[in-house]
Every structure is written in structure tokens, then in C-alpha cells.
PDB file of C-alpha atoms and ligand atoms in Angstrom:
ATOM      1  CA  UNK A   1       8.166 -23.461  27.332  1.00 47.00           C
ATOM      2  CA  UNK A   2       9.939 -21.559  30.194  1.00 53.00           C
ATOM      3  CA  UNK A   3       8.818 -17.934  30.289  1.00 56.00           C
ATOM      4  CA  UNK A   4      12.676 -16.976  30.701  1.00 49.00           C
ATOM      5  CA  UNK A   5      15.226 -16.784  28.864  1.00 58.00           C
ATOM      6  CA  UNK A   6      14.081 -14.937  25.845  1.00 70.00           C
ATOM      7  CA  UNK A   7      15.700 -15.517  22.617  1.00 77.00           C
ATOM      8  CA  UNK A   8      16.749 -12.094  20.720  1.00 87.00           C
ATOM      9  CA  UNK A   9      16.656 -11.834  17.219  1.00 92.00           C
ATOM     10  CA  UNK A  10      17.746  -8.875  15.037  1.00 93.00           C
ATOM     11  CA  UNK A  11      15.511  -9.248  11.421  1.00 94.00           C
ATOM     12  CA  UNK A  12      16.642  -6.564   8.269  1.00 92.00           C
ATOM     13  CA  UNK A  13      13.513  -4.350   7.171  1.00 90.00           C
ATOM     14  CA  UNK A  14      12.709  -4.421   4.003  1.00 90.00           C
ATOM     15  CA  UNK A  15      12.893  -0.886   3.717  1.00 94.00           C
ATOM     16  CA  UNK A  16      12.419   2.480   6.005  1.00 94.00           C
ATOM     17  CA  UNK A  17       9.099   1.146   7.358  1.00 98.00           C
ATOM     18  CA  UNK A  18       8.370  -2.366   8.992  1.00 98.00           C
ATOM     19  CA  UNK A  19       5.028  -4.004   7.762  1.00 98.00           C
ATOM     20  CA  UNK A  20       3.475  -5.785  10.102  1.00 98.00           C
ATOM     21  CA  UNK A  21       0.352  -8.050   9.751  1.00 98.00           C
ATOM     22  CA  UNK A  22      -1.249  -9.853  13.037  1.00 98.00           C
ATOM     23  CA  UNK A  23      -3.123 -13.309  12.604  1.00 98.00           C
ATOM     24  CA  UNK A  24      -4.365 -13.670  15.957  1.00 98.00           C
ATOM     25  CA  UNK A  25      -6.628 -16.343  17.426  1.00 98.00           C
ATOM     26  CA  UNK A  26      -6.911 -18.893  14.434  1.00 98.00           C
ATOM     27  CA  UNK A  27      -8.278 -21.753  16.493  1.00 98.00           C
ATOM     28  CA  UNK A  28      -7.047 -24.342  14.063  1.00 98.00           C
ATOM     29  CA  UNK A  29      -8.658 -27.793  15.950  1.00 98.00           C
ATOM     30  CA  UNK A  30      -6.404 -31.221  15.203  1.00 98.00           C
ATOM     31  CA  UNK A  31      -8.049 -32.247  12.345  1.00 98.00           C
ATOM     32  CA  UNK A  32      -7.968 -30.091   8.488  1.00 98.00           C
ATOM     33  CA  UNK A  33     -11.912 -28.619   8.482  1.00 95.00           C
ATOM     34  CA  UNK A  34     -12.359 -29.058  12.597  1.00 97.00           C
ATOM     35  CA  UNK A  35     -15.423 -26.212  13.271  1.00 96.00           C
ATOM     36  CA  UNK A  36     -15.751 -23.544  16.038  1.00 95.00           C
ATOM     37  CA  UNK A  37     -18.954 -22.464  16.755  1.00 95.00           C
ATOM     38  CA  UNK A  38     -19.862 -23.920  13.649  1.00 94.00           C
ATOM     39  CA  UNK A  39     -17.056 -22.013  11.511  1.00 97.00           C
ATOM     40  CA  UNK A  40     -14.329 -24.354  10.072  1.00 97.00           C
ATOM     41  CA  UNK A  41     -11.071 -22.585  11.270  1.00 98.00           C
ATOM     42  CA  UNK A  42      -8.874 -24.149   8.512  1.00 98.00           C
ATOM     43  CA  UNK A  43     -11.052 -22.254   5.934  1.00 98.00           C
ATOM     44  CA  UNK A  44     -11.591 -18.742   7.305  1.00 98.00           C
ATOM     45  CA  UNK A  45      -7.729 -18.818   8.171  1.00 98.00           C
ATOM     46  CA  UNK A  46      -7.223 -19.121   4.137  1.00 98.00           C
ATOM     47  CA  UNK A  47      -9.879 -16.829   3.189  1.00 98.00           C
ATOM     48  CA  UNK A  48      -7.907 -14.606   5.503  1.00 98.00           C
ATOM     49  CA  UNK A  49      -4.473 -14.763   4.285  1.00 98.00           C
ATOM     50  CA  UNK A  50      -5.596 -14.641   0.982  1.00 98.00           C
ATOM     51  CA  UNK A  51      -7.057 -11.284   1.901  1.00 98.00           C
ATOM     52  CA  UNK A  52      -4.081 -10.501   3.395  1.00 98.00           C
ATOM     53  CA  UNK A  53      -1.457 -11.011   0.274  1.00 98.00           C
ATOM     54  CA  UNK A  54      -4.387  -9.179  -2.436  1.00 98.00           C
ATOM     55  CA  UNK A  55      -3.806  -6.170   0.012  1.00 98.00           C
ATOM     56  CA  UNK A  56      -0.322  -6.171   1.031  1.00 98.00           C
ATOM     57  CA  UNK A  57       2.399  -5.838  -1.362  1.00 96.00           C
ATOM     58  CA  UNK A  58       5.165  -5.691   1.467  1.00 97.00           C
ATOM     59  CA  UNK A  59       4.897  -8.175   4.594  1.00 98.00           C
ATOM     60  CA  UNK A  60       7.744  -8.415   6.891  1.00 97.00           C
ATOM     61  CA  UNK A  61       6.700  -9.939   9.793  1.00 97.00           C
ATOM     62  CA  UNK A  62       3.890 -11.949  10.590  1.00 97.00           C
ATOM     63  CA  UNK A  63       2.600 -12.040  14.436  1.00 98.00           C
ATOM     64  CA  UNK A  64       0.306 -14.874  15.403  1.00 97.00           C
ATOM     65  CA  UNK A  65      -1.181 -13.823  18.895  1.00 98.00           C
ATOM     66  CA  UNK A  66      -2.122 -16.813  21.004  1.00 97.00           C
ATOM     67  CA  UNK A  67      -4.886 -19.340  20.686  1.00 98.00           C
ATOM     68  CA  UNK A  68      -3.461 -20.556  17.607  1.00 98.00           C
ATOM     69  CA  UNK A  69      -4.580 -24.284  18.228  1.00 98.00           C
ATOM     70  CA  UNK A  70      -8.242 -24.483  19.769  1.00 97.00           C
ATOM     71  CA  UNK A  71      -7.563 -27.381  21.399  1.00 96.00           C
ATOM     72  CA  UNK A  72      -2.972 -27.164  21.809  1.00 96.00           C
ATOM     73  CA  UNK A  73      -2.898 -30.253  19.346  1.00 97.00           C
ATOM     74  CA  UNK A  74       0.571 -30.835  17.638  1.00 97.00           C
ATOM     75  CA  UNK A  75      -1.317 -31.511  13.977  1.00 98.00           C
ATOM     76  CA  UNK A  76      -2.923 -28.136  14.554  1.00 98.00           C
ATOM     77  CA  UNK A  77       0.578 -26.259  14.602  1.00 97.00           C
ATOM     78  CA  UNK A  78       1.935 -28.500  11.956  1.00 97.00           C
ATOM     79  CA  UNK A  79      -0.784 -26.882   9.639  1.00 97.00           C
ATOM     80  CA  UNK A  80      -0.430 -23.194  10.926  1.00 97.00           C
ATOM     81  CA  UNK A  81       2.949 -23.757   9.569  1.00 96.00           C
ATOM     82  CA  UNK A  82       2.348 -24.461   6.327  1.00 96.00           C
ATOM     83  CA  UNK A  83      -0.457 -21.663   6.512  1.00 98.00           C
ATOM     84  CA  UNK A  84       2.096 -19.115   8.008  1.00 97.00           C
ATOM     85  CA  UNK A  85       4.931 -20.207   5.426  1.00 96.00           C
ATOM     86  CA  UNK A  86       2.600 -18.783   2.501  1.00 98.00           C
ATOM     87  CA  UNK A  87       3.556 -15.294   3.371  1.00 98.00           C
ATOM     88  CA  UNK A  88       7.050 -14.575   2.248  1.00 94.00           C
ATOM     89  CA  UNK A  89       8.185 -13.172   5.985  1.00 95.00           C
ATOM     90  CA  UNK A  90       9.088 -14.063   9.545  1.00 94.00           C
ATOM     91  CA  UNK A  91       6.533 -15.292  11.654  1.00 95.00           C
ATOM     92  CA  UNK A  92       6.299 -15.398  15.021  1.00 95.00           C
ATOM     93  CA  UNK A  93       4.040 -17.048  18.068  1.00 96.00           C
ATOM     94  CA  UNK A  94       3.184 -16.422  21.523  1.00 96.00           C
ATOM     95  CA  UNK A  95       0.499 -18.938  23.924  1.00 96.00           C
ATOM     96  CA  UNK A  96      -3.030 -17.929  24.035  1.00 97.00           C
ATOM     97  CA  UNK A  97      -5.512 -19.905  26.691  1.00 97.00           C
ATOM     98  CA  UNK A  98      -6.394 -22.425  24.623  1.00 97.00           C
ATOM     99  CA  UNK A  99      -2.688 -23.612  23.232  1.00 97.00           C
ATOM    100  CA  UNK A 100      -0.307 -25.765  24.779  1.00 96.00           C
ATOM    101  CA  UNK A 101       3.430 -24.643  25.284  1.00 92.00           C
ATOM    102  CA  UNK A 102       4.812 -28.244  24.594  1.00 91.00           C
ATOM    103  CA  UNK A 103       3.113 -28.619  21.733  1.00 95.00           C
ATOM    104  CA  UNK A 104       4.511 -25.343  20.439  1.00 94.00           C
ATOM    105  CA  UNK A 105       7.733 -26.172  21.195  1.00 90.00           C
ATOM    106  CA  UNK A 106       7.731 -29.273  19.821  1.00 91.00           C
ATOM    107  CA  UNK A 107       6.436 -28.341  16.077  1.00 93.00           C
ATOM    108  CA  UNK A 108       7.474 -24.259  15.849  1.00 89.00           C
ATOM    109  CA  UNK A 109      10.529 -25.439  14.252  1.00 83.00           C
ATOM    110  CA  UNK A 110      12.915 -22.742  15.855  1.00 80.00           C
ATOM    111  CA  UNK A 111      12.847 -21.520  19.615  1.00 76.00           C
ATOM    112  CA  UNK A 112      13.276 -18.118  17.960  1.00 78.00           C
ATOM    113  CA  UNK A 113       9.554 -18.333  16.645  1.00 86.00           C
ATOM    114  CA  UNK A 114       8.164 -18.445  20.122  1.00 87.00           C
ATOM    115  CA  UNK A 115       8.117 -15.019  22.115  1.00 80.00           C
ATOM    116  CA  UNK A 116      11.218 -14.016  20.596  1.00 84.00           C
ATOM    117  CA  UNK A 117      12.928 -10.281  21.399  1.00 93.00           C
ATOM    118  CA  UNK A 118      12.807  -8.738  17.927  1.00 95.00           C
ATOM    119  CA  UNK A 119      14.849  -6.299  16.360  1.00 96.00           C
ATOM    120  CA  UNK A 120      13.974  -4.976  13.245  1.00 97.00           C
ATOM    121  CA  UNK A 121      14.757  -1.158  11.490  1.00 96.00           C
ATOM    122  CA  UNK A 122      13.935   1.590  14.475  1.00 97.00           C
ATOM    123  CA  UNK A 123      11.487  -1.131  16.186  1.00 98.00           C
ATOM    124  CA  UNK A 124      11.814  -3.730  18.983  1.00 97.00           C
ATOM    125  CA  UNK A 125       8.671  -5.976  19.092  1.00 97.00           C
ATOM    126  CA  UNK A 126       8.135  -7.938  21.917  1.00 97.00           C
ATOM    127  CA  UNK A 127       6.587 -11.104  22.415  1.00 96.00           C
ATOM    128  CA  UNK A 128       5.030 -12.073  25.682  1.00 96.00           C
ATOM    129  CA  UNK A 129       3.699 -14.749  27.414  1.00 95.00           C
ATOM    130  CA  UNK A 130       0.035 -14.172  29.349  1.00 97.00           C
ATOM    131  CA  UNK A 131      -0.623 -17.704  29.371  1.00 97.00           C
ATOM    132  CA  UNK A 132      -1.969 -19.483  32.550  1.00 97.00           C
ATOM    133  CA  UNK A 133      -1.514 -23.143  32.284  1.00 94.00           C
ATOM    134  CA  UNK A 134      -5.032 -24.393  33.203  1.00 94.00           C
ATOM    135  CA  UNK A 135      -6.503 -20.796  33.296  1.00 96.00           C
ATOM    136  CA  UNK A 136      -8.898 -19.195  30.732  1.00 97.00           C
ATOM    137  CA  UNK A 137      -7.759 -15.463  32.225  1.00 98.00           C
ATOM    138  CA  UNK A 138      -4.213 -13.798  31.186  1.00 98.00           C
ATOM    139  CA  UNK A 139      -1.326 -13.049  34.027  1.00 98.00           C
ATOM    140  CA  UNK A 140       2.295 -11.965  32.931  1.00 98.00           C
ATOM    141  CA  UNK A 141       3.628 -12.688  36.413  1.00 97.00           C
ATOM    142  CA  UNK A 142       7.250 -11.529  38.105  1.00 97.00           C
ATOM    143  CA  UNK A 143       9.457 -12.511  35.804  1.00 94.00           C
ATOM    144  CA  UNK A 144       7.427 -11.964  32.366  1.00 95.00           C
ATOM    145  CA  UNK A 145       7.637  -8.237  34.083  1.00 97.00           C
ATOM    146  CA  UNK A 146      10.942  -8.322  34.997  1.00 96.00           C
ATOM    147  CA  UNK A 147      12.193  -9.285  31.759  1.00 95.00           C
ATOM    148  CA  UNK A 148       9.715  -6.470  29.816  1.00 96.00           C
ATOM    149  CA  UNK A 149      11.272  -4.491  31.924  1.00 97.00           C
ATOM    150  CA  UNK A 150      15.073  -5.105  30.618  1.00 96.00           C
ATOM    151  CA  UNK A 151      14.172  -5.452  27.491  1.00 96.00           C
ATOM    152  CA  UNK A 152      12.331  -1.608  27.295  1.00 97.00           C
ATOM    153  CA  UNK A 153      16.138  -0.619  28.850  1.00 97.00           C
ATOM    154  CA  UNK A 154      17.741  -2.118  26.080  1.00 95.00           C
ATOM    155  CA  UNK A 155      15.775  -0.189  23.356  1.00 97.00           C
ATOM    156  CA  UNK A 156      16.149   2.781  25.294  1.00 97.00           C
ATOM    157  CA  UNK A 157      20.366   2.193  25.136  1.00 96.00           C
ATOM    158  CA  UNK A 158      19.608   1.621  21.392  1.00 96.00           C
ATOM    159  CA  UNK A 159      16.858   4.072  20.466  1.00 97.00           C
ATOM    160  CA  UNK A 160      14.581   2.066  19.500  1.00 97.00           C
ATOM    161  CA  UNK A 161      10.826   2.243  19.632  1.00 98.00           C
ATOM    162  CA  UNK A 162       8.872  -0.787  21.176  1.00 98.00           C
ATOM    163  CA  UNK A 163       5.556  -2.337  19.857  1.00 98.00           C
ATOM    164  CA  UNK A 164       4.496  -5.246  22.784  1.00 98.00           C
ATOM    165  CA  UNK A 165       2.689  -8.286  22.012  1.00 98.00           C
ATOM    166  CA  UNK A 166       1.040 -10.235  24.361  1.00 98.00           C
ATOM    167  CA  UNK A 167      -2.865 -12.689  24.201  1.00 98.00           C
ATOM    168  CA  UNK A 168      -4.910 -11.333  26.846  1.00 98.00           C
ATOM    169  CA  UNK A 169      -6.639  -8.084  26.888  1.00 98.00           C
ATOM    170  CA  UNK A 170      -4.206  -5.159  29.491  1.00 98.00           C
ATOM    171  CA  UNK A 171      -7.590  -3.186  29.585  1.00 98.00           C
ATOM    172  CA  UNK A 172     -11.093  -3.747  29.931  1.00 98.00           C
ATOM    173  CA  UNK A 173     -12.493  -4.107  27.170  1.00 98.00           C
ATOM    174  CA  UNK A 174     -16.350  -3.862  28.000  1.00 97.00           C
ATOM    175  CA  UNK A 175     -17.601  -6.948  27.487  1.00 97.00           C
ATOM    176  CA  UNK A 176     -18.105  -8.494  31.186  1.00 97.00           C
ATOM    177  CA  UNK A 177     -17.427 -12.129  30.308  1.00 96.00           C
ATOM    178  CA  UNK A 178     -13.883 -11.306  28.620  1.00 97.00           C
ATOM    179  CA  UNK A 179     -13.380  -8.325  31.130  1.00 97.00           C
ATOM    180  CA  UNK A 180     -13.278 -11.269  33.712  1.00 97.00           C
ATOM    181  CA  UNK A 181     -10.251 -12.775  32.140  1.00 97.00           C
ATOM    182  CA  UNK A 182      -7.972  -9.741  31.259  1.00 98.00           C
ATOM    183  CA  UNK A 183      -4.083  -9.671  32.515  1.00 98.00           C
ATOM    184  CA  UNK A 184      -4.988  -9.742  36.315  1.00 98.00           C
ATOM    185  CA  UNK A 185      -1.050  -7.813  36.696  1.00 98.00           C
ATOM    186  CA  UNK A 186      -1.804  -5.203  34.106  1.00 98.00           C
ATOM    187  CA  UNK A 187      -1.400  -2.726  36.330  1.00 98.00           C
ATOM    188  CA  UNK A 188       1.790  -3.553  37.214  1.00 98.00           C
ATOM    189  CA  UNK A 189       2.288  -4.396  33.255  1.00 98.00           C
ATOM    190  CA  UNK A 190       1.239  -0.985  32.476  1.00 98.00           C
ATOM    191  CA  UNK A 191       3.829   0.442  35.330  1.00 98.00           C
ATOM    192  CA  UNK A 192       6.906  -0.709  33.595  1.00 98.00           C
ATOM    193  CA  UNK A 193       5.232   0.685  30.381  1.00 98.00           C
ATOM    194  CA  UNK A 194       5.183   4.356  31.964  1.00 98.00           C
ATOM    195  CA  UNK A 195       8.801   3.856  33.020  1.00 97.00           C
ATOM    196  CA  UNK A 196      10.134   3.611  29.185  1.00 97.00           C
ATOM    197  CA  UNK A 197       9.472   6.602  26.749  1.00 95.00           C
ATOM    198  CA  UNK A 198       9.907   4.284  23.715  1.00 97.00           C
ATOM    199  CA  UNK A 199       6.860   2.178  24.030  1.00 98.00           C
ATOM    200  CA  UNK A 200       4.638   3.273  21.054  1.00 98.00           C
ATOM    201  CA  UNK A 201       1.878   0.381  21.239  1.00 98.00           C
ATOM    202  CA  UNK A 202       0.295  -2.563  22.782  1.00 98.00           C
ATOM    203  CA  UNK A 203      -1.340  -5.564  20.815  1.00 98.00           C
ATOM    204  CA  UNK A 204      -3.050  -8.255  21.641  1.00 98.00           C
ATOM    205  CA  UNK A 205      -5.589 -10.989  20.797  1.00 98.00           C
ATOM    206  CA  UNK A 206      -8.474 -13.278  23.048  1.00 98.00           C
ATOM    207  CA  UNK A 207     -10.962 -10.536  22.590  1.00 98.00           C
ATOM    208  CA  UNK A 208     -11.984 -11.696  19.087  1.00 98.00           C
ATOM    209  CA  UNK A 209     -12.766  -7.710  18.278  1.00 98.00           C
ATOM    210  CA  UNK A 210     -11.282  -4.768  16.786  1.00 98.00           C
ATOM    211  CA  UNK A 211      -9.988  -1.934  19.753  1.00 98.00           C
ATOM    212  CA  UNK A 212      -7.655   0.688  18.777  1.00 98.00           C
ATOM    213  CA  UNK A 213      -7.184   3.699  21.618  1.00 98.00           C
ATOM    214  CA  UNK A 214      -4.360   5.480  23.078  1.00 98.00           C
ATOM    215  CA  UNK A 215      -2.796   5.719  26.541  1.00 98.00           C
ATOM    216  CA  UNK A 216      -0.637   8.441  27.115  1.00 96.00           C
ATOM    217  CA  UNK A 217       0.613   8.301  23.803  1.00 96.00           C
ATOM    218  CA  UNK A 218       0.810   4.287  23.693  1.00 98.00           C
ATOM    219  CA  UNK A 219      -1.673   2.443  21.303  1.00 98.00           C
ATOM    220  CA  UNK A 220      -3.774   0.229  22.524  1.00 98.00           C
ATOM    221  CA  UNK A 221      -4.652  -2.504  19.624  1.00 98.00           C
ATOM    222  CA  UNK A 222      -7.227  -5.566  19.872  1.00 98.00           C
ATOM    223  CA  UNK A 223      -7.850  -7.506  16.346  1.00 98.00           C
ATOM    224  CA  UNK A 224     -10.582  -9.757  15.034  1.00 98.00           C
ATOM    225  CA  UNK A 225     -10.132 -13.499  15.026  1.00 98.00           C
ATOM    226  CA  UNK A 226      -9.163 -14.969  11.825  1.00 98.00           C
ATOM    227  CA  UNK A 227     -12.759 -17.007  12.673  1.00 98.00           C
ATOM    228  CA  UNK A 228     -15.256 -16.523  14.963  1.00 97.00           C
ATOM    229  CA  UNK A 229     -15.819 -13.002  16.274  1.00 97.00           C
ATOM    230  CA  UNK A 230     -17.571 -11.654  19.497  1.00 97.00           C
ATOM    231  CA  UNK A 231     -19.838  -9.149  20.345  1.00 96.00           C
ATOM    232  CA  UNK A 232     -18.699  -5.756  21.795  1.00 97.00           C
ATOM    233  CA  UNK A 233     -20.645  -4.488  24.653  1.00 96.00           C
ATOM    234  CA  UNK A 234     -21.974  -8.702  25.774  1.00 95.00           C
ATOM    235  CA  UNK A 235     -22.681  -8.943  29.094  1.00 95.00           C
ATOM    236  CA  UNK A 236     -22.342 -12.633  28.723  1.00 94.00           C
ATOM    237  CA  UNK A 237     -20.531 -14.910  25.980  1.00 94.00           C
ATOM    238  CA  UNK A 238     -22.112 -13.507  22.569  1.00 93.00           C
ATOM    239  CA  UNK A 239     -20.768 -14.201  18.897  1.00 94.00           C
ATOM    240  CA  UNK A 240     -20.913 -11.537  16.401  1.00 95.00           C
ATOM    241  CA  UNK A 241     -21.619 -12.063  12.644  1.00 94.00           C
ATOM    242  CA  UNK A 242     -18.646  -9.579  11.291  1.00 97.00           C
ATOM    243  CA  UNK A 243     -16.388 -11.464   9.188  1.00 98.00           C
ATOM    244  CA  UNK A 244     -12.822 -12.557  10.217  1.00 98.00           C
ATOM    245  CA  UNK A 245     -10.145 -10.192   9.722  1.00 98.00           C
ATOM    246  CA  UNK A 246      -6.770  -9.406  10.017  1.00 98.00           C
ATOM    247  CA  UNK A 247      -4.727  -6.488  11.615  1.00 98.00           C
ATOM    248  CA  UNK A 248      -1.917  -4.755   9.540  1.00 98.00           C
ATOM    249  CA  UNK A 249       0.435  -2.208  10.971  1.00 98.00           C
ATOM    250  CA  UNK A 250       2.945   0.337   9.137  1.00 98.00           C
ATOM    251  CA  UNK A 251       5.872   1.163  12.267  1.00 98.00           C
ATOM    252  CA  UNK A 252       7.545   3.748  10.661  1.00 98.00           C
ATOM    253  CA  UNK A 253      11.229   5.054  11.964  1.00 97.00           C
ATOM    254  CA  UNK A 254       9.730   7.905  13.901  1.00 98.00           C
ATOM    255  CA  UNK A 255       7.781   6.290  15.867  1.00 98.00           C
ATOM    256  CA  UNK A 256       4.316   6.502  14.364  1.00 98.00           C
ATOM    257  CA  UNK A 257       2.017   3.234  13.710  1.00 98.00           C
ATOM    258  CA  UNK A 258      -0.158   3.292  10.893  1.00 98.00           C
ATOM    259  CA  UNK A 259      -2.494   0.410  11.842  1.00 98.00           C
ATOM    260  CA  UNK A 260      -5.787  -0.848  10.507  1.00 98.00           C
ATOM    261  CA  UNK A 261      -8.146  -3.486  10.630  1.00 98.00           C
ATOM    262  CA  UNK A 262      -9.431  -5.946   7.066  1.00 98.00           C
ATOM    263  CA  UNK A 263     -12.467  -8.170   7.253  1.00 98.00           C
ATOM    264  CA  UNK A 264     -12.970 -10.864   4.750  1.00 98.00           C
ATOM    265  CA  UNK A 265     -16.480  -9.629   2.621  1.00 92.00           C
ATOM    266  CA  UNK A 266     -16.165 -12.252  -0.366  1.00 93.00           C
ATOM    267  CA  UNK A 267     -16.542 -15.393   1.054  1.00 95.00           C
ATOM    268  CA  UNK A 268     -19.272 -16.391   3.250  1.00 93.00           C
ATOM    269  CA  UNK A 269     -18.630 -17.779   6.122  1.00 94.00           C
ATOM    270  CA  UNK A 270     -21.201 -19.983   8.640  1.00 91.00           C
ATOM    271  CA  UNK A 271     -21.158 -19.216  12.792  1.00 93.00           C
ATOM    272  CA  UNK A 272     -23.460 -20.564  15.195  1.00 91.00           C
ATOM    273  CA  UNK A 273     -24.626 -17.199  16.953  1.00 89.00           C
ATOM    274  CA  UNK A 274     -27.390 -18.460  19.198  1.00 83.00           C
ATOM    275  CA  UNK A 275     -24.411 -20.489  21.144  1.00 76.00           C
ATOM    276  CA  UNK A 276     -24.618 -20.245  24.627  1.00 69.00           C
ATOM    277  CA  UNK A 277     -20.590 -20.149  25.450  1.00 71.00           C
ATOM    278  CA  UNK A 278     -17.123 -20.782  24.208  1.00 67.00           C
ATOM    279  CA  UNK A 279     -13.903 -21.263  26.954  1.00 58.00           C
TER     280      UNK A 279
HETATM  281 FE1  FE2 B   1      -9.410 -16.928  21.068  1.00 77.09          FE
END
């Protein structure tokens, strides 16, 4: 996958407010049941979805944030697939760390699934690519930037408020292991932010934790991993017990996210917390 051009798509809300729910960092490995960190990924990604259609009656899109294969294998987007397709909505995908562009290509089915320009009701949501082939740590790079930057014109032209998607982590997050890998542009990243008035929020994934603050008036979103989660505050690499979770977001046609987080509390799930790392 090229980072440029970007395939546009305009998608018809289901009504005056876009629902949004974010599976983000679903580590599927190649083979149905694969573990990580002792959690099978195949199983907490069900648990989670399952969650996710009990609690929400309405589900336009669905956003799947990066590190969607543990390991980039084909069979493991074959199956996210068929575990995306049981929500009645649009999904989307953009490359964490661990997945591998060709692969994604090769099984999403539709170039306009991967780090599409969407258009839905008052929103633009856009995908972007932090990947570093080879890297663990997130860069957007010149013309990632460049083309953020034409598409936040184009919503301006059209009114349109902007929710922007990307894997890695813009801010520190305060855990020094992750805090290592954030976007290493973000400043510049944040710099064509502050030149568009529309932007109303930033989400992302890799951080395997819930964040939710504000920068002059943009949210900033982090969501748990539909598996293994990590400790806030670690120094170094730390697993957390919390269950996995999903993030759900209400963009309504002013401009205002709604946005919370669900963790799965009826199933019980196994994770190896005394492991020593994770990359
Ligand atoms: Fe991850």
C-alpha cells in the first residue's frame, strides 16, 4: 500500500448523528485461537463485538485502528473479515506496527476499506497511515501530512467537521516504553491540525488503554485493545488485567462527540501479566 493517493468515499448516515464504534488492535495471529500474552485474540475479539451489538442499536461505521493481524498474516485478515462483516455497517482499516500493507491489500476486499477519505452526514473521518515498515514507533511523514493537510481544506470548502484516525499515539501518553514509539512528526501533525477550525478529534490505537483529553478544543481519544491491555503509568512493558473493550462515538451535526469507552465484564478472559515484553 502506497500512502498516496487516497481513495474518497461519501457513506449516507443513518440518521442526524453518525455512530461510530472503534475495534482497535485485535491482534488476530494466522491461525483461529492463536494467543497473545496468553489471551486467544480470536475469542476476546467475539466477546467484544458481541458486547458491542447488546449495546448499540445503531452502528454505522466500524473503524479498525492498526495492528489488526499480530503477526500481518493473510489468514488473519481473512477472519477479521468475517468478524467485521457481523456488524451491519462499513468498516474500515488503517496499518498498525505489527500488520503488513500487502497483506491488507491483498484480502481487504476493496481499496476503499484501507485509509479511505470518508464522508458521511456533517463528518469527514480520516484514515491515516503511521506505519513504519520495519519500525515498532509511528511517523506520518511528508506526504501523509501533505495530504491531511488537503483533505482538512476540503471539509473546510464543505463545512464539514473532521474526526482523524491514525495507530500510533500524537501525544505522550505516560507510559515510557510506548512514549518511545509515539508519531515522531506529531508536532508537525498537530501543526496542520491548528491550521483547520473543523478538526473536532483525534483517535488512535497501539496504546492498548483508554485516553480521552482535549487540545484546544480537539479530542484526544486512545481505546483499549479488543485483547490484551497495558498498564498506564509503566515505566517499562507492563500488562494490565482490565478487560478488552471497545470505543463508541456519537458525531453529532454540530460538531460535538459523544464518546465512551465498554469493557467486556461477563466473560473471563486469561493474560499472562508477569510477561516481561511484547513488540
Ligand atoms: Fe497493538
Amino acid at each position: 500500500m502506497d500512502k498516496s493517493p487516497r481513495e474518497s468515499l461519501t457513506l449516507a448516515p443513518s440518521g442526524n448523528v453518525v455512530h461510530v464504534v472503534q475495534l482497535t488492535d485485535t491482534h488476530l495471529c494466522r491461525a483461529r485461537g492463536g494467543k497473545l500474552l496468553g489471551m486467544d485474540t480470536d475469542h476476546s475479539l467475539q466477546a467484544v463485538i458481541d458486547q458491542a451489538l447488546r449495546e448499540r442499536p445503531v452502528i454505522d461505521l466500524v473503524l479498525g485502528t492498526g495492528d489488526l493481524a499480530d503477526g500481518g498474516a493473510r489468514e488473519a485478515y481473512q477472519r477479521l473479515q468475517g468478524y467485521f462483516a457481523q456488524v451491519s455497517a462499513d468498516h474500515f482499516w488503517l496499518p498498525g506496527n505489527h500488520d503488513d500493507r500487502q497483506a491488507m491489500v491483498s484480502e481487504a476486499g476493496s481499496p476503499l476499506r484501507l485509509r479511505p477519505e470518508l464522508q458521511i452526514g456533517r463528518w469527514q473521518i480520516l484514515m491515516l497511515d503511521s506505519q513504519v515498515p520495519g519500525e515498532v514507533g509511528g511517523e506520518l511523514g511528508a506526504v501523509e501530512l501533505e495530504a491531511l493537510d488537503d483533505a482538512l481544506a476540503r471539509a473546510a470548502a464543505a463545512n464539514l467537521y473532521t474526526l482523524v484516525c491514525l495507530h500510533h499515539q500524537p501525544v505522550v501518553v505516560g507510559c515510557e516504553w510506548l512514549d518511545e514509539q509515539m508519531v515522531a512528526d506529531a508536532e508537525a501533525f498537530f501543526a496542520v491540525l491548528d491550521r483547520h477550525d473543523g478538526v473536532r478529534g483525534v483517535l488512535w490505537g497501539h496504546v492498548h488503554q483508554e485516553i480521552d483529553r482535549d487540545r484546544k478544543g480537539v479530542r484526544l481519544m486512545a481505546s483499549p485493545s479488543t485483547c490484551v491491555q497495558f498498564a498506564p503509568g509503566s515505566a517499562g512493558f507492563k500488562a494490565d488485567d482490565k478487560p478488552p473493550g471497545y470505543r463508541w462515538l456519537a458525531l453529532h451535526a454540530d460538531g460535538r462527540i459523544e464518546t465512551g469507552v465498554s469493557r467486556v465484564t461477563d466473560v473471563a478472559f486469561t493474560v499472562d501479566l508477569d510477561s516481561g515484553g511484547y513488540l
